[in-house]
Amino acid sequence: MKNIYFLSDAHLGSRAIEHSRTQERRLVNFLDSIKHKASAVYLLGDMFDFWYEFKFVVPKGYTRFLGKISELTDMGVEVHFFIGNHDIWCLDYFEKECGMIVHKKPVTCELFGKEFFLAHGDGLGDVDPKFKMLRRMFHSKTLRTIFSCLHPRWSMDLGLEWAKHSRLKREAGKEPDYQGEAYEPLVIFSKKYLKTHPNINYFIYGHRHIMLNLMLSRTSSMLILGDWINEFSYAVFDGENIYLEQFIEGESLL
Ligand SMILES: [Mn+2]
């Protein structure tokens, strides 16, 4: 039996990350190292810091990453791409060119006999009205149509600057530490969701850039995947157990 891998939040192309080439290379090496062991790879959002696709044009860069993804899908590895809150604006390029399966909403699915709830995690349990408003704007079709009419010289620059700014306004350019069970929106959301969906065995999220593996009940746990900026972390499910790991080149075994 092969493994299923989960990772998120590489924020490729970020103007706020100095080691972006190293970061992409490490991600590509990771994907290469698992390609024969993987039956599926789930990218749970924010793989790009700002992805905006036009009808005939895609953003510059990311060729190593997209090339490696295409190699995996050509081999028959299923690659699932969840939009995050930084790469909402994809059309059909990832599906048609790279063979990925794109998800724009949380997914509940059965993998090797276990029930999974998969989502990037933005907008779940979060009550911050500012973020909610921004999220609604970013998902608006009308605003998207207007934005697409701008010349990419301006719109891409605007997008990349916005993403950079949203990272740098945080202390040390990092997301806050784990807030504890009572305050972490994704924990609150999962506990509530589990009450009406007690069959879920694993909740898996990105978005928060923290590594968390928390048991919710005898049969259910939730994971937050960390990131591919500082943690280089991923979850791997072997059909029996799920592990939260960090990729260290030349050392990672699972
Ligand atoms: Mn996010």
PDB file of C-alpha atoms and ligand atoms in Angstrom:
ATOM      1  CA  MET A   1       0.000   0.000   0.000  1.00  0.00           C
ATOM      2  CA  LYS A   2       1.215   3.474  -0.817  1.00  0.00           C
ATOM      3  CA  ASN A   3       1.150   6.614   1.318  1.00  0.00           C
ATOM      4  CA  ILE A   4      -0.938   9.743   1.116  1.00  0.00           C
ATOM      5  CA  TYR A   5       0.833  13.044   1.736  1.00  0.00           C
ATOM      6  CA  PHE A   6      -0.506  16.395   2.884  1.00  0.00           C
ATOM      7  CA  LEU A   7       1.273  19.731   2.845  1.00  0.00           C
ATOM      8  CA  SER A   8       0.448  23.413   2.525  1.00  0.00           C
ATOM      9  CA  ASP A   9       1.534  27.022   2.767  1.00  0.00           C
ATOM     10  CA  ALA A  10       4.701  27.234   0.722  1.00  0.00           C
ATOM     11  CA  HIS A  11       3.759  30.781  -0.299  1.00  0.00           C
ATOM     12  CA  LEU A  12       6.018  30.410  -3.333  1.00  0.00           C
ATOM     13  CA  GLY A  13       7.079  33.665  -4.904  1.00  0.00           C
ATOM     14  CA  SER A  14       6.685  35.673  -1.713  1.00  0.00           C
ATOM     15  CA  ARG A  15       8.515  38.975  -1.768  1.00  0.00           C
ATOM     16  CA  ALA A  16       8.763  38.696   2.009  1.00  0.00           C
ATOM     17  CA  ILE A  17      10.788  35.460   1.890  1.00  0.00           C
ATOM     18  CA  GLU A  18      14.452  35.822   1.059  1.00  0.00           C
ATOM     19  CA  HIS A  19      15.212  32.140   0.606  1.00  0.00           C
ATOM     20  CA  SER A  20      12.491  31.571  -1.989  1.00  0.00           C
ATOM     21  CA  ARG A  21      14.688  29.660  -4.453  1.00  0.00           C
ATOM     22  CA  THR A  22      15.958  27.313  -1.720  1.00  0.00           C
ATOM     23  CA  GLN A  23      12.413  26.901  -0.507  1.00  0.00           C
ATOM     24  CA  GLU A  24      11.139  25.875  -3.940  1.00  0.00           C
ATOM     25  CA  ARG A  25      14.111  23.550  -4.473  1.00  0.00           C
ATOM     26  CA  ARG A  26      13.480  21.809  -1.162  1.00  0.00           C
ATOM     27  CA  LEU A  27       9.817  21.373  -2.007  1.00  0.00           C
ATOM     28  CA  VAL A  28      10.739  19.879  -5.379  1.00  0.00           C
ATOM     29  CA  ASN A  29      13.264  17.526  -3.742  1.00  0.00           C
ATOM     30  CA  PHE A  30      10.604  16.424  -1.297  1.00  0.00           C
ATOM     31  CA  LEU A  31       8.092  15.704  -4.048  1.00  0.00           C
ATOM     32  CA  ASP A  32      10.776  13.815  -5.934  1.00  0.00           C
ATOM     33  CA  SER A  33      11.622  11.746  -2.856  1.00  0.00           C
ATOM     34  CA  ILE A  34       8.022  10.587  -2.351  1.00  0.00           C
ATOM     35  CA  LYS A  35       6.941  10.117  -5.952  1.00  0.00           C
ATOM     36  CA  HIS A  36       7.286   6.323  -5.886  1.00  0.00           C
ATOM     37  CA  LYS A  37       5.746   5.988  -2.412  1.00  0.00           C
ATOM     38  CA  ALA A  38       2.729   8.222  -2.950  1.00  0.00           C
ATOM     39  CA  SER A  39      -0.699   7.270  -4.186  1.00  0.00           C
ATOM     40  CA  ALA A  40      -1.892  10.833  -3.662  1.00  0.00           C
ATOM     41  CA  VAL A  41      -0.615  14.230  -2.608  1.00  0.00           C
ATOM     42  CA  TYR A  42      -2.927  16.852  -1.113  1.00  0.00           C
ATOM     43  CA  LEU A  43      -1.763  20.452  -1.359  1.00  0.00           C
ATOM     44  CA  LEU A  44      -3.943  22.179   1.208  1.00  0.00           C
ATOM     45  CA  GLY A  45      -3.693  25.774   0.087  1.00  0.00           C
ATOM     46  CA  ASP A  46      -1.479  28.835  -0.172  1.00  0.00           C
ATOM     47  CA  MET A  47       1.164  27.021  -2.198  1.00  0.00           C
ATOM     48  CA  PHE A  48       1.597  30.373  -3.955  1.00  0.00           C
ATOM     49  CA  ASP A  49       1.881  33.720  -2.254  1.00  0.00           C
ATOM     50  CA  PHE A  50      -0.131  35.281  -5.035  1.00  0.00           C
ATOM     51  CA  TRP A  51      -1.460  33.344  -7.977  1.00  0.00           C
ATOM     52  CA  TYR A  52      -3.631  35.165 -10.452  1.00  0.00           C
ATOM     53  CA  GLU A  53      -4.522  33.512 -13.699  1.00  0.00           C
ATOM     54  CA  PHE A  54      -5.837  35.261 -16.787  1.00  0.00           C
ATOM     55  CA  LYS A  55      -7.634  33.540 -19.634  1.00  0.00           C
ATOM     56  CA  PHE A  56      -4.444  33.218 -21.718  1.00  0.00           C
ATOM     57  CA  VAL A  57      -1.692  34.134 -19.247  1.00  0.00           C
ATOM     58  CA  VAL A  58      -0.260  32.698 -16.025  1.00  0.00           C
ATOM     59  CA  PRO A  59       2.233  34.312 -13.598  1.00  0.00           C
ATOM     60  CA  LYS A  60       5.998  34.076 -14.155  1.00  0.00           C
ATOM     61  CA  GLY A  61       8.056  31.592 -12.174  1.00  0.00           C
ATOM     62  CA  TYR A  62       7.387  28.330 -10.319  1.00  0.00           C
ATOM     63  CA  THR A  63       8.559  26.197 -13.259  1.00  0.00           C
ATOM     64  CA  ARG A  64      10.458  23.694 -11.101  1.00  0.00           C
ATOM     65  CA  PHE A  65       7.487  23.185  -8.804  1.00  0.00           C
ATOM     66  CA  LEU A  66       4.874  22.921 -11.548  1.00  0.00           C
ATOM     67  CA  GLY A  67       7.191  20.695 -13.584  1.00  0.00           C
ATOM     68  CA  LYS A  68       7.626  18.288 -10.669  1.00  0.00           C
ATOM     69  CA  ILE A  69       3.894  18.249 -10.003  1.00  0.00           C
ATOM     70  CA  SER A  70       3.300  17.416 -13.668  1.00  0.00           C
ATOM     71  CA  GLU A  71       5.845  14.601 -13.465  1.00  0.00           C
ATOM     72  CA  LEU A  72       3.923  13.106 -10.534  1.00  0.00           C
ATOM     73  CA  THR A  73       0.538  13.374 -12.225  1.00  0.00           C
ATOM     74  CA  ASP A  74       2.008  11.892 -15.428  1.00  0.00           C
ATOM     75  CA  MET A  75       3.184   8.932 -13.334  1.00  0.00           C
ATOM     76  CA  GLY A  76      -0.351   8.464 -12.075  1.00  0.00           C
ATOM     77  CA  VAL A  77       0.007  10.049  -8.648  1.00  0.00           C
ATOM     78  CA  GLU A  78      -3.166  11.923  -7.784  1.00  0.00           C
ATOM     79  CA  VAL A  79      -2.381  15.523  -6.883  1.00  0.00           C
ATOM     80  CA  HIS A  80      -5.104  17.599  -5.261  1.00  0.00           C
ATOM     81  CA  PHE A  81      -4.809  21.368  -5.140  1.00  0.00           C
ATOM     82  CA  PHE A  82      -6.909  23.295  -2.635  1.00  0.00           C
ATOM     83  CA  ILE A  83      -7.090  27.031  -3.075  1.00  0.00           C
ATOM     84  CA  GLY A  84      -6.007  28.982  -0.008  1.00  0.00           C
ATOM     85  CA  ASN A  85      -6.559  32.634   0.698  1.00  0.00           C
ATOM     86  CA  HIS A  86      -3.550  33.656  -1.442  1.00  0.00           C
ATOM     87  CA  ASP A  87      -4.200  31.567  -4.548  1.00  0.00           C
ATOM     88  CA  ILE A  88      -7.944  31.772  -4.979  1.00  0.00           C
ATOM     89  CA  TRP A  89      -7.754  33.030  -8.520  1.00  0.00           C
ATOM     90  CA  CYS A  90      -6.950  29.996 -10.627  1.00  0.00           C
ATOM     91  CA  LEU A  91      -8.826  28.997 -13.757  1.00  0.00           C
ATOM     92  CA  ASP A  92      -8.114  25.720 -15.565  1.00  0.00           C
ATOM     93  CA  TYR A  93      -4.303  25.828 -15.925  1.00  0.00           C
ATOM     94  CA  PHE A  94      -3.518  23.584 -12.938  1.00  0.00           C
ATOM     95  CA  GLU A  95      -5.977  20.983 -14.186  1.00  0.00           C
ATOM     96  CA  LYS A  96      -5.256  21.117 -17.909  1.00  0.00           C
ATOM     97  CA  GLU A  97      -1.499  21.717 -17.854  1.00  0.00           C
ATOM     98  CA  CYS A  98      -0.438  20.059 -14.603  1.00  0.00           C
ATOM     99  CA  GLY A  99      -3.064  17.348 -14.180  1.00  0.00           C
ATOM    100  CA  MET A 100      -4.056  18.427 -10.695  1.00  0.00           C
ATOM    101  CA  ILE A 101      -7.537  18.159  -9.223  1.00  0.00           C
ATOM    102  CA  VAL A 102      -8.547  21.602  -7.988  1.00  0.00           C
ATOM    103  CA  HIS A 103     -10.805  22.092  -4.957  1.00  0.00           C
ATOM    104  CA  LYS A 104     -12.351  25.414  -4.087  1.00  0.00           C
ATOM    105  CA  LYS A 105     -14.206  24.240  -0.983  1.00  0.00           C
ATOM    106  CA  PRO A 106     -13.470  21.905   1.939  1.00  0.00           C
ATOM    107  CA  VAL A 107     -13.687  18.232   1.023  1.00  0.00           C
ATOM    108  CA  THR A 108     -14.896  15.251   3.013  1.00  0.00           C
ATOM    109  CA  CYS A 109     -13.589  11.986   1.622  1.00  0.00           C
ATOM    110  CA  GLU A 110     -12.698   8.431   2.511  1.00  0.00           C
ATOM    111  CA  LEU A 111      -9.042   7.457   2.218  1.00  0.00           C
ATOM    112  CA  PHE A 112      -7.954   3.889   2.959  1.00  0.00           C
ATOM    113  CA  GLY A 113     -11.152   3.364   4.957  1.00  0.00           C
ATOM    114  CA  LYS A 114     -10.857   6.463   7.140  1.00  0.00           C
ATOM    115  CA  GLU A 115     -12.996   9.571   6.914  1.00  0.00           C
ATOM    116  CA  PHE A 116     -11.125  12.829   6.266  1.00  0.00           C
ATOM    117  CA  PHE A 117     -12.202  16.451   6.400  1.00  0.00           C
ATOM    118  CA  LEU A 118      -9.738  18.513   4.361  1.00  0.00           C
ATOM    119  CA  ALA A 119      -9.600  22.285   4.060  1.00  0.00           C
ATOM    120  CA  HIS A 120      -7.172  25.147   3.839  1.00  0.00           C
ATOM    121  CA  GLY A 121      -8.802  26.496   6.965  1.00  0.00           C
ATOM    122  CA  ASP A 122      -9.419  30.165   6.249  1.00  0.00           C
ATOM    123  CA  GLY A 123     -12.909  31.298   7.166  1.00  0.00           C
ATOM    124  CA  LEU A 124     -13.569  28.293   9.425  1.00  0.00           C
ATOM    125  CA  GLY A 125     -14.356  29.235  13.012  1.00  0.00           C
ATOM    126  CA  ASP A 126     -12.723  32.602  12.425  1.00  0.00           C
ATOM    127  CA  VAL A 127     -14.792  35.488  13.691  1.00  0.00           C
ATOM    128  CA  ASP A 128     -12.471  38.355  12.694  1.00  0.00           C
ATOM    129  CA  PRO A 129     -14.886  40.644  10.772  1.00  0.00           C
ATOM    130  CA  LYS A 130     -12.060  42.337   8.834  1.00  0.00           C
ATOM    131  CA  PHE A 131     -10.760  39.037   7.513  1.00  0.00           C
ATOM    132  CA  LYS A 132     -14.303  37.908   6.720  1.00  0.00           C
ATOM    133  CA  MET A 133     -14.945  41.045   4.679  1.00  0.00           C
ATOM    134  CA  LEU A 134     -11.656  40.703   2.815  1.00  0.00           C
ATOM    135  CA  ARG A 135     -12.405  37.058   2.160  1.00  0.00           C
ATOM    136  CA  ARG A 136     -15.777  37.931   0.688  1.00  0.00           C
ATOM    137  CA  MET A 137     -14.158  40.559  -1.534  1.00  0.00           C
ATOM    138  CA  PHE A 138     -11.494  38.141  -2.739  1.00  0.00           C
ATOM    139  CA  HIS A 139     -14.133  35.593  -3.659  1.00  0.00           C
ATOM    140  CA  SER A 140     -16.317  38.140  -5.444  1.00  0.00           C
ATOM    141  CA  LYS A 141     -16.824  37.515  -9.159  1.00  0.00           C
ATOM    142  CA  THR A 142     -17.466  41.159  -9.955  1.00  0.00           C
ATOM    143  CA  LEU A 143     -14.271  42.375  -8.306  1.00  0.00           C
ATOM    144  CA  ARG A 144     -12.374  39.655 -10.086  1.00  0.00           C
ATOM    145  CA  THR A 145     -13.697  40.743 -13.459  1.00  0.00           C
ATOM    146  CA  ILE A 146     -12.629  44.324 -12.756  1.00  0.00           C
ATOM    147  CA  PHE A 147      -9.200  43.192 -11.521  1.00  0.00           C
ATOM    148  CA  SER A 148      -8.688  41.092 -14.660  1.00  0.00           C
ATOM    149  CA  CYS A 149      -9.138  44.198 -16.794  1.00  0.00           C
ATOM    150  CA  LEU A 150      -6.090  45.817 -15.220  1.00  0.00           C
ATOM    151  CA  HIS A 151      -2.814  45.333 -17.034  1.00  0.00           C
ATOM    152  CA  PRO A 152      -0.772  42.586 -15.276  1.00  0.00           C
ATOM    153  CA  ARG A 153       2.064  45.102 -14.903  1.00  0.00           C
ATOM    154  CA  TRP A 154      -0.118  46.688 -12.225  1.00  0.00           C
ATOM    155  CA  SER A 155      -2.357  43.903 -11.017  1.00  0.00           C
ATOM    156  CA  MET A 156       0.388  41.314 -10.442  1.00  0.00           C
ATOM    157  CA  ASP A 157       2.515  43.897  -8.692  1.00  0.00           C
ATOM    158  CA  LEU A 158      -0.433  44.905  -6.530  1.00  0.00           C
ATOM    159  CA  GLY A 159      -1.144  41.285  -5.624  1.00  0.00           C
ATOM    160  CA  LEU A 160       2.446  40.425  -4.759  1.00  0.00           C
ATOM    161  CA  GLU A 161       2.790  43.600  -2.684  1.00  0.00           C
ATOM    162  CA  TRP A 162      -0.455  42.888  -0.842  1.00  0.00           C
ATOM    163  CA  ALA A 163       0.757  39.371  -0.017  1.00  0.00           C
ATOM    164  CA  LYS A 164       4.137  40.669   1.110  1.00  0.00           C
ATOM    165  CA  HIS A 165       2.512  43.290   3.284  1.00  0.00           C
ATOM    166  CA  SER A 166       0.150  40.780   4.876  1.00  0.00           C
ATOM    167  CA  ARG A 167       3.170  38.691   5.919  1.00  0.00           C
ATOM    168  CA  LEU A 168       5.380  41.520   7.130  1.00  0.00           C
ATOM    169  CA  LYS A 169       2.710  43.130   9.294  1.00  0.00           C
ATOM    170  CA  ARG A 170       2.996  40.086  11.546  1.00  0.00           C
ATOM    171  CA  GLU A 171       5.649  40.047  14.211  1.00  0.00           C
ATOM    172  CA  ALA A 172       8.934  38.779  12.710  1.00  0.00           C
ATOM    173  CA  GLY A 173       6.951  37.941   9.564  1.00  0.00           C
ATOM    174  CA  LYS A 174       5.513  34.874  11.297  1.00  0.00           C
ATOM    175  CA  GLU A 175       2.042  33.746  12.242  1.00  0.00           C
ATOM    176  CA  PRO A 176       1.270  33.875  15.982  1.00  0.00           C
ATOM    177  CA  ASP A 177       2.048  30.776  18.078  1.00  0.00           C
ATOM    178  CA  TYR A 178      -0.590  28.206  18.969  1.00  0.00           C
ATOM    179  CA  GLN A 179      -3.336  29.957  20.943  1.00  0.00           C
ATOM    180  CA  GLY A 180      -4.519  26.922  22.866  1.00  0.00           C
ATOM    181  CA  GLU A 181      -7.578  24.735  22.393  1.00  0.00           C
ATOM    182  CA  ALA A 182     -10.039  27.338  23.655  1.00  0.00           C
ATOM    183  CA  TYR A 183      -8.883  30.086  21.302  1.00  0.00           C
ATOM    184  CA  GLU A 184      -7.662  28.452  18.120  1.00  0.00           C
ATOM    185  CA  PRO A 185     -10.461  28.958  15.540  1.00  0.00           C
ATOM    186  CA  LEU A 186      -9.756  25.689  13.704  1.00  0.00           C
ATOM    187  CA  VAL A 187      -9.891  23.692  16.942  1.00  0.00           C
ATOM    188  CA  ILE A 188     -13.172  25.346  17.914  1.00  0.00           C
ATOM    189  CA  PHE A 189     -14.564  24.692  14.439  1.00  0.00           C
ATOM    190  CA  SER A 190     -13.466  21.033  14.370  1.00  0.00           C
ATOM    191  CA  LYS A 191     -14.917  20.233  17.791  1.00  0.00           C
ATOM    192  CA  LYS A 192     -18.225  21.750  16.789  1.00  0.00           C
ATOM    193  CA  TYR A 193     -18.238  20.031  13.391  1.00  0.00           C
ATOM    194  CA  LEU A 194     -17.446  16.679  14.987  1.00  0.00           C
ATOM    195  CA  LYS A 195     -20.641  16.864  17.050  1.00  0.00           C
ATOM    196  CA  THR A 196     -22.766  16.760  13.895  1.00  0.00           C
ATOM    197  CA  HIS A 197     -20.311  14.601  11.886  1.00  0.00           C
ATOM    198  CA  PRO A 198     -18.990  12.056  14.400  1.00  0.00           C
ATOM    199  CA  ASN A 199     -17.702   9.797  11.614  1.00  0.00           C
ATOM    200  CA  ILE A 200     -14.758  12.098  10.747  1.00  0.00           C
ATOM    201  CA  ASN A 201     -11.465  10.478  11.750  1.00  0.00           C
ATOM    202  CA  TYR A 202      -9.060  13.191  10.630  1.00  0.00           C
ATOM    203  CA  PHE A 203      -9.405  16.917  10.175  1.00  0.00           C
ATOM    204  CA  ILE A 204      -6.452  18.310   8.218  1.00  0.00           C
ATOM    205  CA  TYR A 205      -5.760  22.000   7.674  1.00  0.00           C
ATOM    206  CA  GLY A 206      -3.131  24.448   6.539  1.00  0.00           C
ATOM    207  CA  HIS A 207      -3.373  28.221   6.882  1.00  0.00           C
ATOM    208  CA  ARG A 208      -2.092  28.668  10.432  1.00  0.00           C
ATOM    209  CA  HIS A 209       1.589  27.864   9.777  1.00  0.00           C
ATOM    210  CA  ILE A 210       1.824  25.898  13.018  1.00  0.00           C
ATOM    211  CA  MET A 211       2.385  22.181  13.475  1.00  0.00           C
ATOM    212  CA  LEU A 212      -0.387  20.653  15.535  1.00  0.00           C
ATOM    213  CA  ASN A 213      -1.573  17.100  16.051  1.00  0.00           C
ATOM    214  CA  LEU A 214      -4.455  17.136  18.488  1.00  0.00           C
ATOM    215  CA  MET A 215      -6.697  14.297  19.574  1.00  0.00           C
ATOM    216  CA  LEU A 216     -10.369  15.317  19.644  1.00  0.00           C
ATOM    217  CA  SER A 217     -11.945  12.007  20.625  1.00  0.00           C
ATOM    218  CA  ARG A 218     -11.159   8.307  20.708  1.00  0.00           C
ATOM    219  CA  THR A 219     -11.653   8.087  16.949  1.00  0.00           C
ATOM    220  CA  SER A 220     -10.888  11.579  15.757  1.00  0.00           C
ATOM    221  CA  SER A 221      -7.946  13.933  15.622  1.00  0.00           C
ATOM    222  CA  MET A 222      -7.010  17.148  13.886  1.00  0.00           C
ATOM    223  CA  LEU A 223      -3.781  18.214  12.264  1.00  0.00           C
ATOM    224  CA  ILE A 224      -2.472  21.596  11.214  1.00  0.00           C
ATOM    225  CA  LEU A 225       0.297  21.124   8.702  1.00  0.00           C
ATOM    226  CA  GLY A 226       2.829  23.830   9.533  1.00  0.00           C
ATOM    227  CA  ASP A 227       4.370  25.361   6.430  1.00  0.00           C
ATOM    228  CA  TRP A 228       7.071  25.135   3.752  1.00  0.00           C
ATOM    229  CA  ILE A 229       8.727  28.380   4.762  1.00  0.00           C
ATOM    230  CA  ASN A 230      10.212  27.580   8.159  1.00  0.00           C
ATOM    231  CA  GLU A 231       8.962  24.122   9.166  1.00  0.00           C
ATOM    232  CA  PHE A 232       9.097  22.184   5.886  1.00  0.00           C
ATOM    233  CA  SER A 233       6.453  19.959   7.402  1.00  0.00           C
ATOM    234  CA  TYR A 234       3.932  17.498   6.033  1.00  0.00           C
ATOM    235  CA  ALA A 235       1.565  14.786   7.162  1.00  0.00           C
ATOM    236  CA  VAL A 236       1.760  11.259   5.844  1.00  0.00           C
ATOM    237  CA  PHE A 237      -0.987   8.643   6.125  1.00  0.00           C
ATOM    238  CA  ASP A 238       0.049   5.048   5.593  1.00  0.00           C
ATOM    239  CA  GLY A 239      -3.445   3.588   5.816  1.00  0.00           C
ATOM    240  CA  GLU A 240      -3.135   2.883   9.541  1.00  0.00           C
ATOM    241  CA  ASN A 241      -1.651   5.932  11.170  1.00  0.00           C
ATOM    242  CA  ILE A 242      -0.982   9.526  10.380  1.00  0.00           C
ATOM    243  CA  TYR A 243       2.318  11.219  11.175  1.00  0.00           C
ATOM    244  CA  LEU A 244       3.318  14.857  11.177  1.00  0.00           C
ATOM    245  CA  GLU A 245       6.886  15.042   9.885  1.00  0.00           C
ATOM    246  CA  GLN A 246       9.493  17.538   8.793  1.00  0.00           C
ATOM    247  CA  PHE A 247      11.451  17.105   5.599  1.00  0.00           C
ATOM    248  CA  ILE A 248      15.162  17.071   6.193  1.00  0.00           C
ATOM    249  CA  GLU A 249      17.003  16.416   2.970  1.00  0.00           C
ATOM    250  CA  GLY A 250      18.694  13.032   3.009  1.00  0.00           C
ATOM    251  CA  GLU A 251      17.111  12.036   6.316  1.00  0.00           C
ATOM    252  CA  SER A 252      13.330  11.772   6.067  1.00  0.00           C
ATOM    253  CA  LEU A 253      12.237   8.175   5.871  1.00  0.00           C
ATOM    254  CA  LEU A 254       8.449   8.213   5.648  1.00  0.00           C
TER     255      LEU A 254
HETATM  256 MN    MN B   1      -3.672  30.798   4.307  1.00  0.00          MN
END
